[in-house]
């Protein structure tokens, strides 16, 4: 056999071994914080923890409504081959009068808060988010649920 054939066969074995069950892993992430609108507690806001697998492939790991005082704790997990890229997404109507439209804020969760295994060792604390003063928002005119 020639050299190229041997390399090709080895690549097939390597690919099959990487796709085996032994390399799948569970990854967990948790985020906490508080939401304000115009300096006041802003409750019942939709908060999502999403995994941006690729540009168009986004999976929702968890979706909650914040408490009446604006506090939220969101946690999610993913079981797969690839590392997760979690984002916190907040959908709100603070300073927005549109009937069907929402404002969306996306915050990337740092890799230091992604843990292997089923236990979240530390929550990423985004602190207090004032929706009225946050400039990085997009407009969504469909249901965020």
PDB file of C-alpha atoms in Angstrom:
ATOM      1  CA  UNK A   1       0.000   0.000   0.000  1.00  0.00           C
ATOM      2  CA  UNK A   2       1.144   3.478  -0.613  1.00  0.00           C
ATOM      3  CA  UNK A   3       1.600   6.179   2.013  1.00  0.00           C
ATOM      4  CA  UNK A   4      -1.581   8.152   1.162  1.00  0.00           C
ATOM      5  CA  UNK A   5      -3.792   5.079   1.588  1.00  0.00           C
ATOM      6  CA  UNK A   6      -2.309   4.353   5.020  1.00  0.00           C
ATOM      7  CA  UNK A   7      -2.864   7.968   6.144  1.00  0.00           C
ATOM      8  CA  UNK A   8      -6.452   7.847   4.867  1.00  0.00           C
ATOM      9  CA  UNK A   9      -7.204   4.641   6.802  1.00  0.00           C
ATOM     10  CA  UNK A  10      -5.629   6.076   9.966  1.00  0.00           C
ATOM     11  CA  UNK A  11      -7.752   9.229   9.673  1.00  0.00           C
ATOM     12  CA  UNK A  12     -10.904   7.112   9.443  1.00  0.00           C
ATOM     13  CA  UNK A  13      -9.951   5.245  12.644  1.00  0.00           C
ATOM     14  CA  UNK A  14      -9.141   8.480  14.462  1.00  0.00           C
ATOM     15  CA  UNK A  15     -12.456  10.037  13.421  1.00  0.00           C
ATOM     16  CA  UNK A  16     -14.410   6.971  14.535  1.00  0.00           C
ATOM     17  CA  UNK A  17     -12.667   6.913  17.898  1.00  0.00           C
ATOM     18  CA  UNK A  18     -13.340  10.637  18.492  1.00  0.00           C
ATOM     19  CA  UNK A  19     -17.031  10.136  17.740  1.00  0.00           C
ATOM     20  CA  UNK A  20     -17.280   7.315  20.258  1.00  0.00           C
ATOM     21  CA  UNK A  21     -19.281   7.646  23.456  1.00  0.00           C
ATOM     22  CA  UNK A  22     -16.190   8.123  25.606  1.00  0.00           C
ATOM     23  CA  UNK A  23     -15.510  11.654  24.329  1.00  0.00           C
ATOM     24  CA  UNK A  24     -18.938  13.156  24.925  1.00  0.00           C
ATOM     25  CA  UNK A  25     -18.971  15.361  27.985  1.00  0.00           C
ATOM     26  CA  UNK A  26     -21.492  17.239  30.054  1.00  0.00           C
ATOM     27  CA  UNK A  27     -20.813  20.945  30.542  1.00  0.00           C
ATOM     28  CA  UNK A  28     -22.728  23.211  32.909  1.00  0.00           C
ATOM     29  CA  UNK A  29     -22.978  26.960  33.377  1.00  0.00           C
ATOM     30  CA  UNK A  30     -24.901  29.252  35.726  1.00  0.00           C
ATOM     31  CA  UNK A  31     -25.580  32.997  35.702  1.00  0.00           C
ATOM     32  CA  UNK A  32     -27.115  35.252  38.345  1.00  0.00           C
ATOM     33  CA  UNK A  33     -27.898  38.940  38.534  1.00  0.00           C
ATOM     34  CA  UNK A  34     -30.480  41.669  39.057  1.00  0.00           C
ATOM     35  CA  UNK A  35     -32.491  43.623  36.484  1.00  0.00           C
ATOM     36  CA  UNK A  36     -33.485  47.279  36.865  1.00  0.00           C
ATOM     37  CA  UNK A  37     -35.477  49.650  34.671  1.00  0.00           C
ATOM     38  CA  UNK A  38     -35.040  53.372  35.323  1.00  0.00           C
ATOM     39  CA  UNK A  39     -33.420  52.524  38.666  1.00  0.00           C
ATOM     40  CA  UNK A  40     -36.352  50.399  39.888  1.00  0.00           C
ATOM     41  CA  UNK A  41     -36.676  46.629  40.202  1.00  0.00           C
ATOM     42  CA  UNK A  42     -37.942  45.164  36.939  1.00  0.00           C
ATOM     43  CA  UNK A  43     -39.609  41.806  37.467  1.00  0.00           C
ATOM     44  CA  UNK A  44     -41.043  39.103  35.234  1.00  0.00           C
ATOM     45  CA  UNK A  45     -38.508  39.681  32.474  1.00  0.00           C
ATOM     46  CA  UNK A  46     -37.747  36.743  30.159  1.00  0.00           C
ATOM     47  CA  UNK A  47     -34.155  35.529  30.696  1.00  0.00           C
ATOM     48  CA  UNK A  48     -32.612  32.832  28.486  1.00  0.00           C
ATOM     49  CA  UNK A  49     -29.341  30.936  28.642  1.00  0.00           C
ATOM     50  CA  UNK A  50     -28.431  29.923  25.091  1.00  0.00           C
ATOM     51  CA  UNK A  51     -25.637  27.956  23.457  1.00  0.00           C
ATOM     52  CA  UNK A  52     -24.411  29.501  20.205  1.00  0.00           C
ATOM     53  CA  UNK A  53     -23.184  26.407  18.382  1.00  0.00           C
ATOM     54  CA  UNK A  54     -22.759  28.286  15.109  1.00  0.00           C
ATOM     55  CA  UNK A  55     -24.020  31.502  13.542  1.00  0.00           C
ATOM     56  CA  UNK A  56     -27.496  30.127  12.825  1.00  0.00           C
ATOM     57  CA  UNK A  57     -27.601  27.149  15.186  1.00  0.00           C
ATOM     58  CA  UNK A  58     -28.601  28.351  18.658  1.00  0.00           C
ATOM     59  CA  UNK A  59     -29.996  26.048  21.329  1.00  0.00           C
ATOM     60  CA  UNK A  60     -31.771  27.208  24.481  1.00  0.00           C
ATOM     61  CA  UNK A  61     -30.285  25.620  27.605  1.00  0.00           C
ATOM     62  CA  UNK A  62     -32.720  27.279  30.045  1.00  0.00           C
ATOM     63  CA  UNK A  63     -35.411  29.957  29.990  1.00  0.00           C
ATOM     64  CA  UNK A  64     -36.925  31.617  33.070  1.00  0.00           C
ATOM     65  CA  UNK A  65     -38.755  34.745  34.188  1.00  0.00           C
ATOM     66  CA  UNK A  66     -36.992  36.961  36.691  1.00  0.00           C
ATOM     67  CA  UNK A  67     -38.494  37.395  40.148  1.00  0.00           C
ATOM     68  CA  UNK A  68     -40.622  40.426  40.987  1.00  0.00           C
ATOM     69  CA  UNK A  69     -37.644  42.106  42.653  1.00  0.00           C
ATOM     70  CA  UNK A  70     -35.562  41.654  39.470  1.00  0.00           C
ATOM     71  CA  UNK A  71     -33.306  38.838  40.720  1.00  0.00           C
ATOM     72  CA  UNK A  72     -32.631  35.845  38.496  1.00  0.00           C
ATOM     73  CA  UNK A  73     -30.691  32.591  38.622  1.00  0.00           C
ATOM     74  CA  UNK A  74     -30.437  30.680  35.360  1.00  0.00           C
ATOM     75  CA  UNK A  75     -28.502  27.455  34.823  1.00  0.00           C
ATOM     76  CA  UNK A  76     -28.065  25.136  31.890  1.00  0.00           C
ATOM     77  CA  UNK A  77     -26.172  22.128  30.639  1.00  0.00           C
ATOM     78  CA  UNK A  78     -25.114  20.569  27.351  1.00  0.00           C
ATOM     79  CA  UNK A  79     -24.085  16.991  26.611  1.00  0.00           C
ATOM     80  CA  UNK A  80     -21.986  16.703  23.460  1.00  0.00           C
ATOM     81  CA  UNK A  81     -18.647  16.622  21.716  1.00  0.00           C
ATOM     82  CA  UNK A  82     -17.955  20.342  21.415  1.00  0.00           C
ATOM     83  CA  UNK A  83     -17.334  23.113  23.919  1.00  0.00           C
ATOM     84  CA  UNK A  84     -20.299  25.363  24.582  1.00  0.00           C
ATOM     85  CA  UNK A  85     -20.474  29.108  23.905  1.00  0.00           C
ATOM     86  CA  UNK A  86     -23.111  30.338  26.367  1.00  0.00           C
ATOM     87  CA  UNK A  87     -24.872  33.681  26.127  1.00  0.00           C
ATOM     88  CA  UNK A  88     -27.292  35.308  28.547  1.00  0.00           C
ATOM     89  CA  UNK A  89     -30.208  36.894  26.669  1.00  0.00           C
ATOM     90  CA  UNK A  90     -32.651  39.289  28.337  1.00  0.00           C
ATOM     91  CA  UNK A  91     -35.934  40.213  26.605  1.00  0.00           C
ATOM     92  CA  UNK A  92     -37.695  43.289  27.988  1.00  0.00           C
ATOM     93  CA  UNK A  93     -39.960  46.270  27.309  1.00  0.00           C
ATOM     94  CA  UNK A  94     -38.218  48.860  29.479  1.00  0.00           C
ATOM     95  CA  UNK A  95     -38.412  52.223  27.645  1.00  0.00           C
ATOM     96  CA  UNK A  96     -40.174  50.504  24.769  1.00  0.00           C
ATOM     97  CA  UNK A  97     -43.794  51.225  23.942  1.00  0.00           C
ATOM     98  CA  UNK A  98     -44.269  48.774  21.053  1.00  0.00           C
ATOM     99  CA  UNK A  99     -47.071  46.276  21.588  1.00  0.00           C
ATOM    100  CA  UNK A 100     -45.452  43.181  20.071  1.00  0.00           C
ATOM    101  CA  UNK A 101     -41.791  44.147  20.016  1.00  0.00           C
ATOM    102  CA  UNK A 102     -39.180  43.477  22.685  1.00  0.00           C
ATOM    103  CA  UNK A 103     -35.639  44.674  23.291  1.00  0.00           C
ATOM    104  CA  UNK A 104     -32.925  42.046  23.614  1.00  0.00           C
ATOM    105  CA  UNK A 105     -29.588  42.237  25.428  1.00  0.00           C
ATOM    106  CA  UNK A 106     -26.987  39.503  24.839  1.00  0.00           C
ATOM    107  CA  UNK A 107     -24.071  38.953  27.228  1.00  0.00           C
ATOM    108  CA  UNK A 108     -21.355  36.379  26.580  1.00  0.00           C
ATOM    109  CA  UNK A 109     -20.565  34.155  29.575  1.00  0.00           C
ATOM    110  CA  UNK A 110     -16.775  33.847  30.109  1.00  0.00           C
ATOM    111  CA  UNK A 111     -15.173  30.426  29.675  1.00  0.00           C
ATOM    112  CA  UNK A 112     -14.026  30.484  33.326  1.00  0.00           C
ATOM    113  CA  UNK A 113     -17.642  29.796  34.373  1.00  0.00           C
ATOM    114  CA  UNK A 114     -18.154  26.720  32.164  1.00  0.00           C
ATOM    115  CA  UNK A 115     -17.582  23.543  34.157  1.00  0.00           C
ATOM    116  CA  UNK A 116     -17.177  19.909  33.151  1.00  0.00           C
ATOM    117  CA  UNK A 117     -19.508  17.549  34.947  1.00  0.00           C
ATOM    118  CA  UNK A 118     -22.997  18.004  36.399  1.00  0.00           C
ATOM    119  CA  UNK A 119     -22.111  20.471  39.202  1.00  0.00           C
ATOM    120  CA  UNK A 120     -21.930  24.268  38.858  1.00  0.00           C
ATOM    121  CA  UNK A 121     -18.996  25.329  41.021  1.00  0.00           C
ATOM    122  CA  UNK A 122     -19.517  29.090  40.669  1.00  0.00           C
ATOM    123  CA  UNK A 123     -22.236  31.249  39.130  1.00  0.00           C
ATOM    124  CA  UNK A 124     -21.237  34.064  36.774  1.00  0.00           C
ATOM    125  CA  UNK A 125     -22.501  37.232  38.483  1.00  0.00           C
ATOM    126  CA  UNK A 126     -23.440  39.855  35.902  1.00  0.00           C
ATOM    127  CA  UNK A 127     -24.309  42.239  38.717  1.00  0.00           C
ATOM    128  CA  UNK A 128     -27.060  44.813  38.306  1.00  0.00           C
ATOM    129  CA  UNK A 129     -28.203  45.459  34.747  1.00  0.00           C
ATOM    130  CA  UNK A 130     -30.003  48.764  34.197  1.00  0.00           C
ATOM    131  CA  UNK A 131     -32.027  48.204  31.028  1.00  0.00           C
ATOM    132  CA  UNK A 132     -32.603  51.931  30.486  1.00  0.00           C
ATOM    133  CA  UNK A 133     -28.865  52.683  30.273  1.00  0.00           C
ATOM    134  CA  UNK A 134     -27.679  49.624  28.346  1.00  0.00           C
ATOM    135  CA  UNK A 135     -26.810  50.660  24.794  1.00  0.00           C
ATOM    136  CA  UNK A 136     -26.198  47.246  23.227  1.00  0.00           C
ATOM    137  CA  UNK A 137     -29.763  46.180  22.449  1.00  0.00           C
ATOM    138  CA  UNK A 138     -31.526  44.758  19.433  1.00  0.00           C
ATOM    139  CA  UNK A 139     -35.224  44.865  18.596  1.00  0.00           C
ATOM    140  CA  UNK A 140     -37.204  41.598  18.332  1.00  0.00           C
ATOM    141  CA  UNK A 141     -40.752  41.718  16.967  1.00  0.00           C
ATOM    142  CA  UNK A 142     -41.842  38.165  17.737  1.00  0.00           C
ATOM    143  CA  UNK A 143     -42.514  36.210  20.919  1.00  0.00           C
ATOM    144  CA  UNK A 144     -39.281  35.643  22.872  1.00  0.00           C
ATOM    145  CA  UNK A 145     -40.623  32.548  24.573  1.00  0.00           C
TER     146      UNK A 145
END
